Amino acid sequence: MTDLAALEADLLARIAAAPAAAALEAVRLEALGKSGVVSALLKSLGAMSPDERRVQGPQINGLRDRIAAAIAERRSVLEDAELDARLAAGRLDLSLPAPPRRKGAVHPTMQVMDEMIAIFAEMGFALAEGPDIEDDFHNFTALNFPPRHPAREMHDTFFLQPGPDGEQKLLRTHTSPIQIRVMRKGNAEVGAPQFEPYRAPPIRIIGPGRVYRCDSDATHTPMFHQMEGLVIDRDIHMGHLKWTLDQFIARFFELEGVVTRFRPHHFPFTEPSAEMDVQCDRSAGQIRIGEGDDWLEILGGGMVHPNIIRNCGLDPDQWQGFAFGLGVDRLAALKYGMPDLRDMFASDTRWLAHYGFSAFAAPNPATGLS
Ligand code: DAH
């Protein structure tokens, strides 16, 4: 008969001495595995007489439980030790220099947009927005483009597939529809006889945003940014427009006394209409603002056409105003010397690393530029 006490003492000693998980597993198999010694003892119970089993059963089961418990305990000790060893070996060397971090940069267009918003905000303009996907009414009809006006083609519009109701939406070709959305209540039905103005006059807003035209060369990209301006009040005239824009140009380029000129132009939504040029020098292969005897066109504007005021539910005999549209990317390119507008939207991070701005340098519209 097996000496259970001697077997137990032997197994417990080998469990306690097992140096690592693999050695412990070998002892476990030898004792409790399918053909292990303790398993064999358990099997032998079946062949015993009931009296014998009554004596041997508790002893052999007790042996099996104590061996299993000793193995579990030793396993956890070994696992803790292994973890300690791994932690000790993998200790961080905090004296090593940190790997360089890739820093993001503010895109010049967004930087310039913030600068422009800050300047106009200080002149008392509020911020307004409109959707990129527009309808024909806000983009053209309400802005006094007649149905077959060549300007509709001139804009080279991206049209969307017609919806189930047959309406064909488009990507807005300019930010001027923001004027209509500000003056009219958002979704008033096209042609409805009465509209409530969205914002009661006097109105003084700027509306920055993305615009889209089917065009691509060094000075045109299919998506670009404009900033609309609109002032509606009772006694507004062209002088207010000119003063506002001159103030803006001087502050934006940080130059006193930049010479500007208004050239007569045509826009369906303003009468009279003008384009504004700034004095510049192009001699050294670079455009320099505020010097020389050349001119550079930077914006369109004029007095809001009475039809627009009427289309928005206001009485043009009582209310009048001026509007203007500025090209944000073009101003960014001019101020920061970027020769090809297409690079601005090519998603090349090297370009952005070169021309982009640190996030901390961006002006805060709430506090101005300083
Ligand atoms: N919407 C015009 C364009 O995209 C720019 C413009 C011209 C806007 C005159 C105006 C304006 O508000 O009065 O070319």
Coordinates of C-alpha atoms and ligand atoms in Angstrom, one line a residue:
M1 CA 0.0 0.0 0.0
T2 CA 1.2 3.5 -0.9
D3 CA 2.5 5.5 2.0
L4 CA 0.2 8.5 1.5
A5 CA 2.1 10.7 4.1
A6 CA 5.4 10.1 2.4
L7 CA 3.9 10.7 -1.1
E8 CA 2.4 14.0 0.1
A9 CA 5.6 15.1 1.7
D10 CA 7.5 14.3 -1.5
L11 CA 5.1 16.1 -3.8
L12 CA 4.8 19.2 -1.5
A13 CA 8.6 19.5 -1.4
R14 CA 8.9 19.3 -5.2
I15 CA 6.1 21.8 -5.6
A16 CA 7.8 24.2 -3.2
A17 CA 11.1 23.7 -5.0
A18 CA 9.7 24.2 -8.6
P19 CA 11.8 27.1 -10.0
A20 CA 9.5 28.1 -12.8
A21 CA 6.0 27.6 -14.3
A22 CA 7.2 24.7 -16.6
A23 CA 8.7 22.7 -13.7
L24 CA 5.6 23.2 -11.7
E25 CA 3.4 22.0 -14.6
A26 CA 5.6 18.8 -14.8
V27 CA 4.9 18.1 -11.1
R28 CA 1.2 18.7 -11.6
L29 CA 1.0 16.3 -14.5
E30 CA 2.9 13.7 -12.5
A31 CA 0.5 14.0 -9.6
L32 CA -2.9 15.0 -11.0
G33 CA -2.5 14.4 -14.8
K34 CA -4.4 11.6 -16.4
S35 CA -1.8 9.0 -15.4
G36 CA -0.6 10.8 -12.4
V37 CA 0.0 9.1 -9.1
V38 CA -2.8 10.8 -7.2
S39 CA -5.2 10.2 -10.1
A40 CA -4.3 6.5 -10.0
L41 CA -5.0 6.4 -6.2
L42 CA -8.4 8.1 -6.9
K43 CA -9.1 5.5 -9.6
S44 CA -8.2 2.6 -7.2
L45 CA -11.1 3.7 -4.9
G46 CA -13.5 2.1 -7.3
A47 CA -12.0 -1.4 -6.8
M48 CA -12.1 -1.2 -3.0
S49 CA -14.6 -2.7 -0.6
P50 CA -17.0 -0.2 0.9
D51 CA -15.3 -0.4 4.3
E52 CA -11.9 0.2 2.8
R53 CA -13.3 3.0 0.7
R54 CA -14.8 4.7 3.8
V55 CA -11.3 4.9 5.3
Q56 CA -9.2 5.5 2.2
G57 CA -11.7 7.8 0.3
P58 CA -11.4 10.9 2.6
Q59 CA -7.6 10.4 2.8
I60 CA -7.0 10.2 -0.9
N61 CA -9.4 13.1 -1.7
G62 CA -7.8 15.2 1.0
L63 CA -4.4 14.5 -0.5
R64 CA -5.7 15.5 -4.0
D65 CA -7.1 18.8 -2.6
R66 CA -4.0 19.7 -0.7
I67 CA -1.7 19.0 -3.6
A68 CA -4.0 21.0 -6.0
A69 CA -4.0 23.9 -3.5
A70 CA -0.3 23.9 -3.1
I71 CA 0.2 23.9 -6.9
A72 CA -2.2 26.9 -7.3
E73 CA -0.4 28.8 -4.5
R74 CA 3.1 28.1 -6.0
R75 CA 1.8 29.1 -9.4
S76 CA 0.7 32.5 -8.2
V77 CA 4.0 33.0 -6.4
L78 CA 5.9 32.2 -9.6
E79 CA 3.7 34.5 -11.7
D80 CA 4.3 37.4 -9.3
A81 CA 8.0 36.8 -9.5
E82 CA 8.0 36.6 -13.3
L83 CA 6.0 39.9 -13.4
D84 CA 8.5 41.5 -11.0
A85 CA 11.4 40.3 -13.2
R86 CA 9.7 41.7 -16.4
L87 CA 9.1 45.1 -14.8
A88 CA 12.6 45.3 -13.5
A89 CA 14.1 44.4 -16.9
G90 CA 11.8 46.9 -18.8
R91 CA 12.4 49.9 -16.6
L92 CA 11.9 53.2 -18.5
D93 CA 14.9 55.4 -19.0
L94 CA 13.5 58.8 -18.4
S95 CA 16.8 60.5 -19.3
L96 CA 16.4 59.6 -23.0
P97 CA 15.4 62.5 -25.2
A98 CA 11.7 62.4 -26.3
P99 CA 11.0 61.5 -29.9
P100 CA 10.1 64.6 -32.0
R101 CA 6.3 65.3 -32.0
R102 CA 4.5 66.2 -35.2
K103 CA 2.8 69.5 -34.6
G104 CA -0.3 70.6 -36.4
A105 CA -0.5 74.1 -38.0
V106 CA -3.3 76.5 -38.7
H107 CA -4.0 76.7 -42.4
P108 CA -3.3 80.2 -43.8
T109 CA -6.9 80.5 -45.1
M110 CA -8.3 79.9 -41.6
Q111 CA -5.7 82.2 -40.1
V112 CA -6.7 85.0 -42.5
M113 CA -10.4 84.3 -42.0
D114 CA -9.9 84.8 -38.2
E115 CA -7.9 88.0 -38.9
M116 CA -10.7 89.3 -41.1
I117 CA -13.4 88.4 -38.7
A118 CA -11.5 90.1 -35.9
I119 CA -11.2 93.3 -37.9
F120 CA -14.8 93.4 -39.0
A121 CA -16.0 92.4 -35.5
E122 CA -14.3 95.5 -34.1
M123 CA -16.2 97.6 -36.7
G124 CA -19.4 96.1 -35.3
F125 CA -20.2 93.4 -37.9
A126 CA -21.9 90.2 -36.6
L127 CA -21.1 86.8 -38.0
A128 CA -23.6 85.0 -40.3
E129 CA -23.5 81.7 -42.1
G130 CA -25.3 79.7 -44.8
P131 CA -25.2 76.2 -46.2
D132 CA -22.7 75.0 -48.8
I133 CA -25.5 73.2 -50.7
E134 CA -27.8 75.9 -51.9
D135 CA -30.9 76.2 -54.0
D136 CA -31.2 78.2 -57.2
F137 CA -33.4 80.7 -55.4
H138 CA -30.9 81.8 -52.8
N139 CA -27.8 81.5 -55.1
F140 CA -29.3 83.2 -58.2
T141 CA -33.0 84.2 -58.4
A142 CA -33.3 86.2 -55.2
L143 CA -30.0 87.9 -56.1
N144 CA -31.6 89.3 -59.2
F145 CA -30.0 86.9 -61.8
P146 CA -32.7 86.7 -64.6
P147 CA -33.5 83.0 -65.6
R148 CA -31.2 83.0 -68.6
H149 CA -28.7 85.5 -67.4
P150 CA -25.2 84.6 -68.7
A151 CA -23.9 85.1 -65.2
R152 CA -25.5 81.7 -64.3
E153 CA -23.1 80.1 -66.8
M154 CA -20.3 82.5 -66.0
H155 CA -20.2 81.0 -62.5
D156 CA -19.7 77.5 -63.9
T157 CA -21.9 76.0 -61.3
F158 CA -21.6 72.5 -59.8
F159 CA -25.1 71.2 -59.9
L160 CA -26.3 68.2 -57.9
Q161 CA -28.6 65.4 -59.2
P162 CA -32.2 66.5 -59.0
G163 CA -34.1 65.4 -55.9
P164 CA -37.4 63.3 -55.9
D165 CA -39.3 66.6 -56.3
G166 CA -37.2 67.5 -59.4
E167 CA -35.4 70.4 -57.6
Q168 CA -31.8 70.7 -58.5
K169 CA -29.6 71.9 -55.7
L170 CA -26.1 73.3 -56.3
L171 CA -22.9 74.0 -54.5
R172 CA -23.0 77.7 -53.8
T173 CA -20.9 79.7 -56.2
H174 CA -20.5 82.7 -53.9
T175 CA -21.3 83.7 -50.3
S176 CA -23.9 86.3 -51.5
P177 CA -26.8 83.9 -50.7
I178 CA -26.0 84.5 -47.1
Q179 CA -27.3 88.0 -47.6
I180 CA -30.7 86.6 -48.7
R181 CA -30.7 84.1 -45.8
V182 CA -30.0 86.9 -43.3
M183 CA -32.6 89.2 -44.6
R184 CA -35.3 86.5 -45.2
K185 CA -36.5 84.1 -42.6
G186 CA -34.5 80.9 -43.3
N187 CA -36.8 78.7 -45.2
A188 CA -39.6 81.0 -46.4
E189 CA -41.1 79.6 -49.5
V190 CA -39.8 80.8 -52.8
G191 CA -42.2 83.5 -54.0
A192 CA -44.3 83.7 -50.8
P193 CA -45.8 87.1 -50.7
Q194 CA -44.8 87.9 -47.2
F195 CA -41.5 87.1 -45.5
E196 CA -40.4 88.1 -42.1
P197 CA -36.8 89.4 -42.1
Y198 CA -34.6 86.9 -40.3
R199 CA -32.7 89.8 -38.7
A200 CA -34.6 93.1 -38.5
P201 CA -32.7 96.0 -40.0
P202 CA -30.4 97.7 -39.3
I203 CA -28.3 94.8 -40.4
R204 CA -24.5 94.7 -40.3
I205 CA -23.1 91.2 -41.0
I206 CA -20.2 89.3 -42.5
G207 CA -20.7 85.9 -43.9
P208 CA -17.5 83.8 -44.5
G209 CA -17.5 80.4 -46.1
R210 CA -16.5 77.9 -48.8
V211 CA -17.7 78.4 -52.3
Y212 CA -17.4 76.3 -55.4
R213 CA -16.8 76.8 -59.1
C214 CA -15.8 74.6 -61.9
D215 CA -12.4 76.2 -62.4
S216 CA -8.7 75.3 -61.8
D217 CA -5.5 77.2 -62.6
A218 CA -2.8 79.0 -60.6
T219 CA -5.2 81.7 -59.4
H220 CA -8.5 79.6 -59.3
T221 CA -9.4 76.4 -57.3
P222 CA -12.7 74.6 -57.6
M223 CA -13.3 75.2 -53.9
F224 CA -12.3 78.5 -52.3
H225 CA -13.3 80.9 -49.6
Q226 CA -15.2 84.2 -49.7
M227 CA -16.4 86.6 -47.1
E228 CA -19.6 88.4 -47.7
G229 CA -20.4 91.8 -46.1
L230 CA -23.8 93.3 -45.9
V231 CA -25.1 96.5 -44.3
I232 CA -28.7 97.5 -44.4
D233 CA -29.9 100.8 -42.8
R234 CA -31.8 103.9 -43.7
D235 CA -29.2 106.3 -45.0
I236 CA -26.3 104.2 -46.3
H237 CA -24.4 105.4 -49.3
M238 CA -21.3 104.4 -51.4
G239 CA -19.1 106.5 -49.1
H240 CA -19.8 104.2 -46.2
L241 CA -18.8 101.2 -48.4
K242 CA -15.5 102.8 -49.5
W243 CA -14.6 103.9 -45.9
T244 CA -15.3 100.5 -44.5
L245 CA -13.2 98.7 -47.1
D246 CA -10.3 101.2 -46.8
Q247 CA -10.3 100.7 -43.1
F248 CA -10.3 97.0 -43.6
I249 CA -7.5 97.0 -46.1
A250 CA -5.3 99.3 -44.0
R251 CA -5.7 97.0 -40.9
F252 CA -5.4 93.8 -42.8
F253 CA -2.2 94.6 -44.6
E254 CA -1.0 96.6 -41.5
L255 CA -0.2 99.6 -43.8
E256 CA -1.4 103.1 -43.4
G257 CA -2.6 105.0 -46.5
V258 CA -2.7 102.1 -49.0
V259 CA -4.2 103.6 -52.1
T260 CA -7.3 101.9 -53.4
R261 CA -9.6 102.7 -56.3
F262 CA -13.1 101.8 -57.3
R263 CA -13.7 100.7 -60.9
P264 CA -17.3 100.5 -62.3
H265 CA -18.4 97.0 -62.7
H266 CA -21.6 95.0 -63.0
F267 CA -23.2 92.6 -60.6
P268 CA -26.9 91.7 -60.8
F269 CA -27.3 92.2 -57.0
T270 CA -25.8 95.7 -56.7
E271 CA -26.5 99.0 -58.4
P272 CA -24.1 100.8 -58.8
S273 CA -21.5 98.0 -58.7
A274 CA -17.7 98.4 -58.4
E275 CA -14.6 96.3 -58.1
M276 CA -11.9 97.6 -55.8
D277 CA -8.2 97.5 -56.7
V278 CA -5.3 98.1 -54.4
Q279 CA -2.1 99.8 -55.4
C280 CA 0.7 97.3 -55.9
D281 CA 4.1 96.7 -57.4
R282 CA 4.8 93.7 -59.6
S283 CA 8.3 94.4 -60.8
A284 CA 10.4 91.9 -58.8
G285 CA 8.3 88.9 -59.8
Q286 CA 6.4 89.4 -56.6
I287 CA 3.3 91.4 -55.7
R288 CA 3.9 94.1 -53.1
I289 CA 0.9 95.9 -51.7
G290 CA 1.1 99.6 -51.1
E291 CA 3.9 100.3 -53.4
G292 CA 4.4 101.0 -57.1
D293 CA 2.0 102.1 -59.8
D294 CA 0.1 98.9 -60.7
W295 CA -3.3 97.7 -59.5
L296 CA -4.7 94.4 -58.1
E297 CA -8.4 93.6 -58.0
I298 CA -9.3 92.2 -54.6
L299 CA -13.1 92.5 -54.2
G300 CA -16.5 93.3 -55.6
G301 CA -19.1 95.4 -54.0
G302 CA -21.8 98.0 -54.4
M303 CA -25.1 99.4 -53.3
V304 CA -27.7 96.6 -52.7
H305 CA -30.1 96.5 -55.6
P306 CA -33.7 97.5 -54.6
N307 CA -34.9 94.1 -56.1
I308 CA -32.9 92.2 -53.5
I309 CA -34.3 94.3 -50.7
R310 CA -37.8 93.7 -52.1
N311 CA -37.1 89.9 -52.6
C312 CA -36.4 89.8 -48.9
G313 CA -39.6 91.4 -47.8
L314 CA -38.2 94.8 -47.0
D315 CA -39.3 98.1 -48.5
P316 CA -36.5 99.6 -50.7
D317 CA -37.9 103.1 -50.2
Q318 CA -37.1 102.8 -46.5
W319 CA -34.1 100.5 -46.4
Q320 CA -30.9 100.5 -48.4
G321 CA -27.4 99.3 -48.0
F322 CA -24.1 98.1 -49.3
A323 CA -22.6 94.7 -49.9
F324 CA -19.2 93.4 -50.8
G325 CA -17.5 90.0 -51.4
L326 CA -13.9 89.3 -50.6
G327 CA -11.7 86.4 -51.7
V328 CA -10.2 85.0 -48.5
D329 CA -7.6 82.7 -50.1
R330 CA -6.5 85.4 -52.5
L331 CA -6.0 87.8 -49.6
A332 CA -4.1 85.1 -47.7
A333 CA -1.8 84.4 -50.7
L334 CA -1.1 88.1 -51.1
K335 CA -0.4 88.8 -47.4
Y336 CA 1.8 85.8 -46.9
G337 CA 3.3 85.4 -50.4
M338 CA 2.0 82.2 -51.7
P339 CA 2.4 82.0 -55.5
D340 CA 0.0 79.2 -56.5
L341 CA -3.5 79.0 -55.0
R342 CA -3.9 75.3 -55.9
D343 CA -1.2 74.3 -53.4
M344 CA -3.4 75.6 -50.6
F345 CA -5.8 72.7 -50.9
A346 CA -3.4 69.9 -52.1
S347 CA -3.3 68.5 -48.6
D348 CA 0.5 68.4 -48.6
T349 CA 1.6 68.6 -45.0
R350 CA 5.1 70.0 -46.1
W351 CA 3.4 73.0 -47.6
L352 CA 1.4 73.5 -44.4
A353 CA 4.5 73.1 -42.3
H354 CA 6.1 75.9 -44.4
Y355 CA 3.1 78.3 -44.6
G356 CA 1.0 77.3 -41.7
F357 CA 0.7 79.2 -38.4
S358 CA 1.2 78.1 -34.9
A359 CA -2.1 77.7 -33.2
F360 CA -1.1 80.2 -30.5
A361 CA -0.5 82.9 -33.0
A362 CA -4.1 82.8 -34.2
P363 CA -6.0 86.0 -33.2
N364 CA -9.0 85.5 -31.0
P365 CA -12.2 87.0 -32.5
A366 CA -13.3 87.9 -29.0
T367 CA -10.2 89.8 -28.1
G368 CA -8.9 91.1 -31.4
L369 CA -5.5 90.8 -32.9
S370 CA -3.2 91.7 -30.1
Ligands
DAH1 N1 -20.7 87.4 -55.3 C1 -19.7 88.1 -56.0 C2 -18.7 87.0 -56.7 O1 -18.7 86.0 -56.2 C3 -18.8 89.0 -55.2 C4 -19.6 90.2 -54.8 C5 -19.7 91.3 -55.6 C6 -20.3 90.1 -53.6 C7 -20.4 92.4 -55.2 C8 -21.1 91.2 -53.2 C9 -21.2 92.3 -54.0 O2 -21.8 91.2 -52.1 O3 -21.9 93.4 -53.6 O4 -18.0 87.3 -57.6

